[in-house]
Tab-separated table of C-alpha atoms in Angstrom:
chain	number	residue	atom	x	y	z
A	1	MET	CA	128.853	127.716	91.488
A	2	ALA	CA	130.382	124.667	93.154
A	3	ALA	CA	127.297	124.278	95.344
A	4	GLY	CA	125.043	124.503	92.301
A	5	ARG	CA	127.007	121.806	90.504
A	6	LEU	CA	126.877	119.636	93.625
A	7	SER	CA	123.095	120.041	93.847
A	8	THR	CA	122.670	119.160	90.168
A	9	LEU	CA	124.906	116.126	90.569
A	10	SER	CA	122.884	114.944	93.562
A	11	SER	CA	119.670	115.195	91.586
A	12	LEU	CA	121.166	113.282	88.676
A	13	VAL	CA	122.289	110.567	91.088
A	14	VAL	CA	118.730	110.283	92.447
A	15	ALA	CA	117.340	109.987	88.916
A	16	ALA	CA	119.970	107.378	88.008
A	17	VAL	CA	119.164	105.316	91.102
A	18	PHE	CA	115.469	105.403	90.184
A	19	ILE	CA	116.178	104.252	86.627
A	20	LEU	CA	118.467	101.470	87.852
A	21	ALA	CA	115.823	100.317	90.331
A	22	VAL	CA	113.204	100.123	87.590
A	23	THR	CA	115.633	98.285	85.309
A	24	ALA	CA	116.509	95.802	88.054
A	25	GLN	CA	112.837	95.204	88.733
A	26	MET	CA	112.268	94.521	85.043
A	27	ALA	CA	115.114	92.038	85.061
A	28	VAL	CA	113.858	89.948	87.980
A	29	ALA	CA	110.093	90.415	87.879
A	30	SER	CA	109.132	87.620	85.481
A	31	ASP	CA	105.610	87.786	86.924
A	32	SER	CA	105.247	91.525	86.418
A	33	PHE	CA	103.882	93.707	83.659
A	34	LEU	CA	107.374	95.242	83.611
A	35	ASP	CA	108.372	91.969	81.931
A	36	PRO	CA	105.377	91.710	79.575
A	37	GLN	CA	104.529	88.416	77.877
A	38	GLY	CA	101.682	89.801	75.806
A	39	PRO	CA	100.517	92.988	74.060
A	40	ILE	CA	98.211	94.111	76.873
A	41	ALA	CA	100.923	94.081	79.544
A	42	ALA	CA	103.314	95.691	77.042
A	43	ILE	CA	100.922	98.630	76.604
A	44	GLN	CA	100.587	98.912	80.386
A	45	LYS	CA	104.359	99.057	80.726
A	46	THR	CA	104.635	101.726	78.025
A	47	HIS	CA	101.934	103.765	79.743
A	48	LEU	CA	103.754	103.587	83.094
A	49	LEU	CA	107.107	104.628	81.619
A	50	ARG	CA	105.512	107.470	79.656
A	51	ALA	CA	103.655	108.736	82.735
A	52	THR	CA	106.837	108.469	84.833
A	53	ALA	CA	108.812	110.473	82.264
A	54	LEU	CA	106.173	113.222	82.198
A	55	ILE	CA	106.047	113.408	85.985
A	56	MET	CA	109.847	113.644	86.137
A	57	VAL	CA	109.568	116.888	84.126
A	58	ALA	CA	108.053	118.432	87.250
A	59	VAL	CA	109.929	116.426	89.868
A	60	ILE	CA	113.540	116.786	88.679
A	61	PRO	CA	113.511	120.648	88.601
A	62	VAL	CA	112.204	120.611	92.174
A	63	LEU	CA	114.969	118.241	93.273
A	64	VAL	CA	117.532	120.525	91.640
A	65	LEU	CA	116.189	123.984	92.489
A	66	VAL	CA	115.128	123.532	96.112
A	67	PRO	CA	118.648	122.679	97.395
A	68	TRP	CA	120.168	125.318	95.105
A	69	ILE	CA	117.785	128.071	96.319
A	70	ALA	CA	118.243	127.073	99.950
A	71	PHE	CA	122.012	127.255	99.586
A	72	ARG	CA	122.229	130.398	97.430
A	73	TYR	CA	119.820	132.519	99.462
A	74	ARG	CA	120.871	131.393	102.901
A	75	ARG	CA	121.803	134.077	105.382
A	76	ARG	CA	125.569	134.643	105.387
A	77	ARG	CA	128.171	137.384	105.333
A	78	GLY	CA	129.393	138.524	101.951
A	79	GLY	CA	126.531	136.903	100.129
A	80	THR	CA	126.111	137.806	96.444
A	81	ALA	CA	122.455	136.853	96.058
A	82	ALA	CA	120.131	139.770	95.255
A	83	TYR	CA	117.998	140.963	98.157
A	84	ARG	CA	114.584	142.151	96.923
A	85	PRO	CA	112.170	142.544	99.851
A	86	ASP	CA	109.543	144.305	97.676
A	87	TRP	CA	109.485	141.710	94.874
A	88	ASP	CA	106.120	139.944	94.538
A	89	PHE	CA	105.456	138.970	90.908
A	90	SER	CA	107.161	137.583	87.799
A	91	ALA	CA	105.115	136.861	84.683
A	92	LYS	CA	107.689	134.410	83.317
A	93	LEU	CA	107.893	132.528	86.600
A	94	GLU	CA	104.086	132.308	86.880
A	95	ILE	CA	103.801	130.972	83.333
A	96	ILE	CA	106.413	128.296	84.024
A	97	MET	CA	105.022	127.372	87.462
A	98	TRP	CA	101.451	126.953	86.202
A	99	GLY	CA	101.927	126.212	82.521
A	100	VAL	CA	104.195	123.204	82.881
A	101	PRO	CA	101.931	121.338	85.381
A	102	VAL	CA	98.854	122.122	83.266
A	103	LEU	CA	100.615	120.733	80.195
A	104	ILE	CA	101.699	117.621	82.097
A	105	VAL	CA	98.174	116.981	83.399
A	106	ALA	CA	96.740	117.478	79.900
A	107	LEU	CA	99.192	114.992	78.366
A	108	LEU	CA	98.659	112.482	81.164
A	109	SER	CA	94.884	112.771	80.743
A	110	PHE	CA	95.164	112.185	77.003
A	111	TYR	CA	97.376	109.120	77.372
A	112	LEU	CA	95.230	107.754	80.213
A	113	TRP	CA	92.064	108.117	78.112
A	114	LYS	CA	93.775	106.426	75.169
A	115	ALA	CA	95.172	103.558	77.267
A	116	THR	CA	91.867	103.037	79.089
A	117	HIS	CA	89.986	102.486	75.842
A	118	ARG	CA	92.800	100.435	74.307
A	119	LEU	CA	92.964	98.163	77.358
A	120	ASP	CA	89.232	97.710	77.912
A	121	PRO	CA	89.053	94.176	79.430
A	122	TYR	CA	85.779	93.555	77.564
A	123	SER	CA	87.347	94.478	74.224
A	124	ALA	CA	88.379	91.665	71.876
A	125	SER	CA	90.824	93.815	69.954
A	126	PHE	CA	93.911	91.586	69.884
A	127	GLY	CA	93.905	89.079	67.034
A	128	GLU	CA	91.304	88.013	64.493
A	129	GLU	CA	91.301	84.240	65.089
A	130	PRO	CA	88.344	82.951	67.153
A	131	ALA	CA	89.146	83.221	70.834
A	132	VAL	CA	89.536	80.326	73.241
A	133	GLN	CA	86.552	80.500	75.584
A	134	VAL	CA	87.393	80.045	79.270
A	135	GLN	CA	85.030	80.328	82.239
A	136	VAL	CA	86.665	81.146	85.568
A	137	VAL	CA	85.181	80.506	89.007
A	138	GLY	CA	86.781	81.890	92.154
A	139	LEU	CA	86.539	79.624	95.209
A	140	ASP	CA	88.142	79.494	98.652
A	141	TRP	CA	91.108	79.327	98.035
A	142	LYS	CA	91.569	78.318	94.437
A	143	TRP	CA	90.612	79.195	90.866
A	144	LEU	CA	88.577	76.808	88.702
A	145	PHE	CA	89.107	77.097	84.928
A	146	LEU	CA	86.407	75.676	82.685
A	147	TYR	CA	86.865	75.145	78.940
A	148	PRO	CA	83.254	74.574	77.775
A	149	ASP	CA	84.131	74.078	74.099
A	150	LEU	CA	86.817	71.527	74.958
A	151	GLY	CA	84.991	69.638	77.713
A	152	ILE	CA	87.751	70.015	80.294
A	153	ALA	CA	88.514	71.972	83.469
A	154	SER	CA	91.533	72.560	85.680
A	155	VAL	CA	92.590	73.958	89.039
A	156	GLY	CA	96.078	75.295	89.714
A	157	GLU	CA	97.073	75.273	86.037
A	158	PHE	CA	95.734	77.563	83.319
A	159	GLY	CA	96.769	76.428	79.851
A	160	ILE	CA	96.467	78.812	76.903
A	161	PRO	CA	97.757	78.833	73.304
A	162	THR	CA	100.133	81.554	72.124
A	163	LYS	CA	99.227	84.107	69.453
A	164	ARG	CA	95.526	83.475	70.070
A	165	GLN	CA	93.125	85.525	72.090
A	166	VAL	CA	91.635	84.048	75.249
A	167	ALA	CA	88.160	85.307	76.165
A	168	MET	CA	87.487	84.833	79.864
A	169	THR	CA	84.182	85.093	81.715
A	170	LEU	CA	84.633	85.312	85.479
A	171	THR	CA	82.462	84.843	88.551
A	172	THR	CA	82.869	83.487	92.075
A	173	ASP	CA	80.939	81.049	94.215
A	174	THR	CA	82.143	82.760	97.378
A	175	VAL	CA	83.240	86.292	98.319
A	176	MET	CA	84.412	88.886	95.808
A	177	GLN	CA	87.879	88.150	94.464
A	178	SER	CA	90.381	89.899	92.211
A	179	PHE	CA	91.820	87.946	89.276
A	180	MET	CA	95.211	88.919	87.882
A	181	ILE	CA	97.976	87.562	85.642
A	182	PRO	CA	100.430	90.489	85.891
A	183	SER	CA	102.629	89.660	82.901
A	184	LEU	CA	99.604	89.265	80.602
A	185	ALA	CA	96.836	91.606	81.755
A	186	GLY	CA	95.633	93.806	84.592
A	187	GLN	CA	93.391	92.713	87.422
A	188	ILE	CA	89.624	92.450	87.274
A	189	TYR	CA	87.105	91.718	90.005
A	190	ALA	CA	84.817	88.697	90.118
A	191	MET	CA	81.642	88.618	92.226
A	192	PRO	CA	79.053	85.947	93.089
A	193	GLY	CA	75.972	85.967	90.877
A	194	MET	CA	77.648	88.331	88.406
A	195	THR	CA	80.050	87.979	85.509
A	196	THR	CA	82.942	90.097	84.329
A	197	GLN	CA	85.119	89.621	81.273
A	198	LEU	CA	88.805	89.739	80.480
A	199	HIS	CA	90.643	89.241	77.196
A	200	LEU	CA	94.338	88.420	77.000
A	201	VAL	CA	96.969	87.188	74.544
A	202	ALA	CA	100.360	85.545	75.138
A	203	ASP	CA	103.121	86.268	72.628
A	204	THR	CA	105.541	83.410	73.343
A	205	PRO	CA	105.590	80.105	75.253
A	206	GLU	CA	106.140	80.973	78.892
A	207	VAL	CA	105.131	79.936	82.397
A	208	MET	CA	103.654	82.804	84.418
A	209	GLN	CA	101.977	83.229	87.768
A	210	GLY	CA	98.378	84.257	88.307
A	211	GLU	CA	96.753	85.054	91.617
A	212	ASN	CA	93.938	86.523	93.639
A	213	THR	CA	94.878	90.005	94.866
A	214	GLN	CA	91.813	90.452	97.129
A	215	TYR	CA	92.492	89.216	100.662
A	216	ASN	CA	89.951	86.528	101.590
A	217	GLY	CA	91.201	84.579	104.578
A	218	ARG	CA	93.865	82.126	105.698
A	219	GLY	CA	94.395	80.506	102.280
A	220	PHE	CA	94.901	83.808	100.468
A	221	THR	CA	98.659	83.408	100.030
A	222	LYS	CA	98.178	80.040	98.314
A	223	GLN	CA	95.475	81.153	95.904
A	224	LYS	CA	97.877	81.261	92.993
A	225	PHE	CA	98.008	79.295	89.767
A	226	ARG	CA	100.438	78.492	86.986
A	227	THR	CA	99.622	80.077	83.629
A	228	VAL	CA	101.221	78.044	80.842
A	229	ALA	CA	101.333	79.671	77.405
A	230	MET	CA	102.234	77.128	74.712
A	231	GLU	CA	102.287	76.717	70.961
A	232	GLN	CA	99.052	75.513	69.364
A	233	ASP	CA	100.257	71.915	68.930
A	234	ALA	CA	101.442	71.793	72.530
A	235	PHE	CA	98.115	73.230	73.663
A	236	VAL	CA	96.218	70.470	71.836
A	237	THR	CA	98.459	67.919	73.543
A	238	TRP	CA	97.792	69.548	76.912
A	239	VAL	CA	94.026	69.416	76.322
A	240	ASP	CA	94.273	65.700	75.521
A	241	LYS	CA	96.349	65.186	78.668
A	242	VAL	CA	93.754	66.930	80.820
A	243	ARG	CA	90.919	65.001	79.171
A	244	THR	CA	92.703	61.666	79.621
A	245	GLY	CA	93.911	62.222	83.187
A	246	GLY	CA	90.956	64.194	84.495
A	247	ILE	CA	88.183	63.054	86.789
A	248	PRO	CA	84.517	63.979	86.219
A	249	LEU	CA	83.506	67.384	87.537
A	250	ASN	CA	80.117	66.526	89.019
A	251	ALA	CA	78.183	67.622	92.096
A	252	ALA	CA	80.318	65.516	94.445
A	253	THR	CA	83.705	66.684	93.159
A	254	TYR	CA	82.525	70.277	92.970
A	255	GLN	CA	81.393	70.150	96.596
A	256	THR	CA	84.910	69.075	97.521
A	257	LEU	CA	86.348	71.922	95.458
A	258	ALA	CA	83.991	74.408	97.117
A	259	MET	CA	85.268	73.605	100.594
A	260	ARG	CA	87.393	76.261	102.267
A	261	THR	CA	90.616	74.490	101.370
A	262	ASP	CA	93.835	75.782	99.902
A	263	ARG	CA	95.538	74.316	96.846
A	264	ASP	CA	97.549	71.702	98.755
A	265	GLU	CA	94.531	70.477	100.731
A	266	VAL	CA	92.272	70.058	97.717
A	267	GLN	CA	95.141	68.395	95.835
A	268	ALA	CA	95.362	65.792	98.569
A	269	ALA	CA	91.615	65.215	98.381
A	270	LEU	CA	91.153	64.954	94.603
A	271	GLY	CA	94.591	64.480	93.051
A	272	THR	CA	95.509	61.294	91.187
A	273	ALA	CA	98.708	59.823	89.775
A	274	GLN	CA	97.729	61.078	86.291
A	275	MET	CA	97.773	64.700	87.469
A	276	PRO	CA	100.690	67.020	88.333
A	277	ASP	CA	101.502	67.488	92.002
A	278	ASP	CA	100.169	71.053	91.960
A	279	ALA	CA	97.216	70.897	89.556
A	280	LEU	CA	93.870	69.134	89.207
A	281	TYR	CA	92.313	67.989	85.911
A	282	PHE	CA	88.622	67.425	85.232
A	283	THR	CA	86.263	66.428	82.451
A	284	LEU	CA	82.983	68.307	82.117
A	285	GLU	CA	79.686	66.451	82.309
A	286	GLU	CA	77.379	69.474	82.524
A	287	ASP	CA	77.304	73.253	82.283
A	288	VAL	CA	78.910	73.880	85.660
A	289	PHE	CA	79.419	77.613	85.149
A	290	GLN	CA	75.773	78.392	84.424
A	291	SER	CA	74.567	76.237	87.304
A	292	ILE	CA	76.879	78.147	89.667
A	293	LEU	CA	75.792	81.494	88.300
A	294	HIS	CA	72.060	80.803	88.266
A	295	ARG	CA	71.977	79.688	91.892
A	296	TYR	CA	72.095	83.393	92.765
A	297	HIS	CA	69.218	84.350	90.444
A	298	THR	CA	66.260	82.505	91.897
A	299	GLY	CA	64.779	85.692	93.342
A	300	GLU	CA	65.262	84.404	96.883
A	301	GLY	CA	68.167	84.384	99.298
A	302	LEU	CA	70.516	81.450	98.901
A	303	PRO	CA	70.069	78.986	101.799
A	304	ALA	CA	73.091	78.534	104.031
A	305	ASP	CA	73.470	74.888	103.049
A	306	GLN	CA	73.893	75.964	99.425
A	307	GLN	CA	76.799	78.285	100.098
A	308	PRO	CA	80.433	77.149	99.954
A	309	GLY	CA	82.086	77.233	103.356
A	310	THR	CA	79.023	76.125	105.317
A	311	ALA	CA	78.985	72.900	107.288
A	312	SER	CA	76.281	71.398	105.051
A	313	PHE	CA	77.806	72.308	101.680
A	314	GLY	CA	81.507	72.040	102.405
A	315	GLN	CA	83.269	72.909	105.604
A	316	GLU	CA	86.723	74.319	106.130
A	317	ALA	CA	89.455	71.725	106.360
A	318	GLN	CA	90.467	71.076	109.954
A	319	LYS	CA	94.095	71.702	110.842
């Protein structure tokens, strides 16, 4: 009996440590979906906790019973455990062993199906107010955010209003990349010549981190950006600030952006006193996004001098 209580206590300690670890992660991970800043990340968190709880239904009995069985049925003198060498079947045990996992898988499948449809990145299901349209271009090693309806663009800083849906259309002008703002929405891939979509909403004013999660070379660790969720009035002020302090985004400035440079290097090349130390502001003179996208749809291979990273179009910064 003492051994059984000890085994149960050990299992409870393991479960408690797991819960404390998750709680600690939630407390410090301000850039994690475990600390959600919007409804999409909140649903993701709920789905994870629900799935974890269901899995624990199968895991905790194993953690308890395996040590208990090993101790109770060990070989020893004066043992009280029943010795049944001819035993081979128990209907109750079979029902429990197979029924519980089947039930868990069925529930997990149901919740996964429900969450998958609820969190469809193409779905504009959060909020009724017209969404802010943002076009996103992945480069080496930076993200370019275009606001076609507002006539501005930015690098290193992604400004969005709170309580209003943001509809994003993503592509890259280089290799495939993976866009992610963990505390707002899950990751989605972006590929050259193709577009993907992502919708997100921020609940409260907050500064969050976004990044590329697809390794793409030496500047990968610096391909991060600041996501700033702000009230509507503050967002309007930010737009005016970008428009006033921005430089024109034309062929020349875009060629500099397209070079294989990290955030600090491109900041040194294009930054001005009217911009933050870790962000670039631009004004739009043309439909940059469509021109980038359509370069891959001519029906012919893209010449080397038209590809970012080449010596003719924009070479990697020399160390």
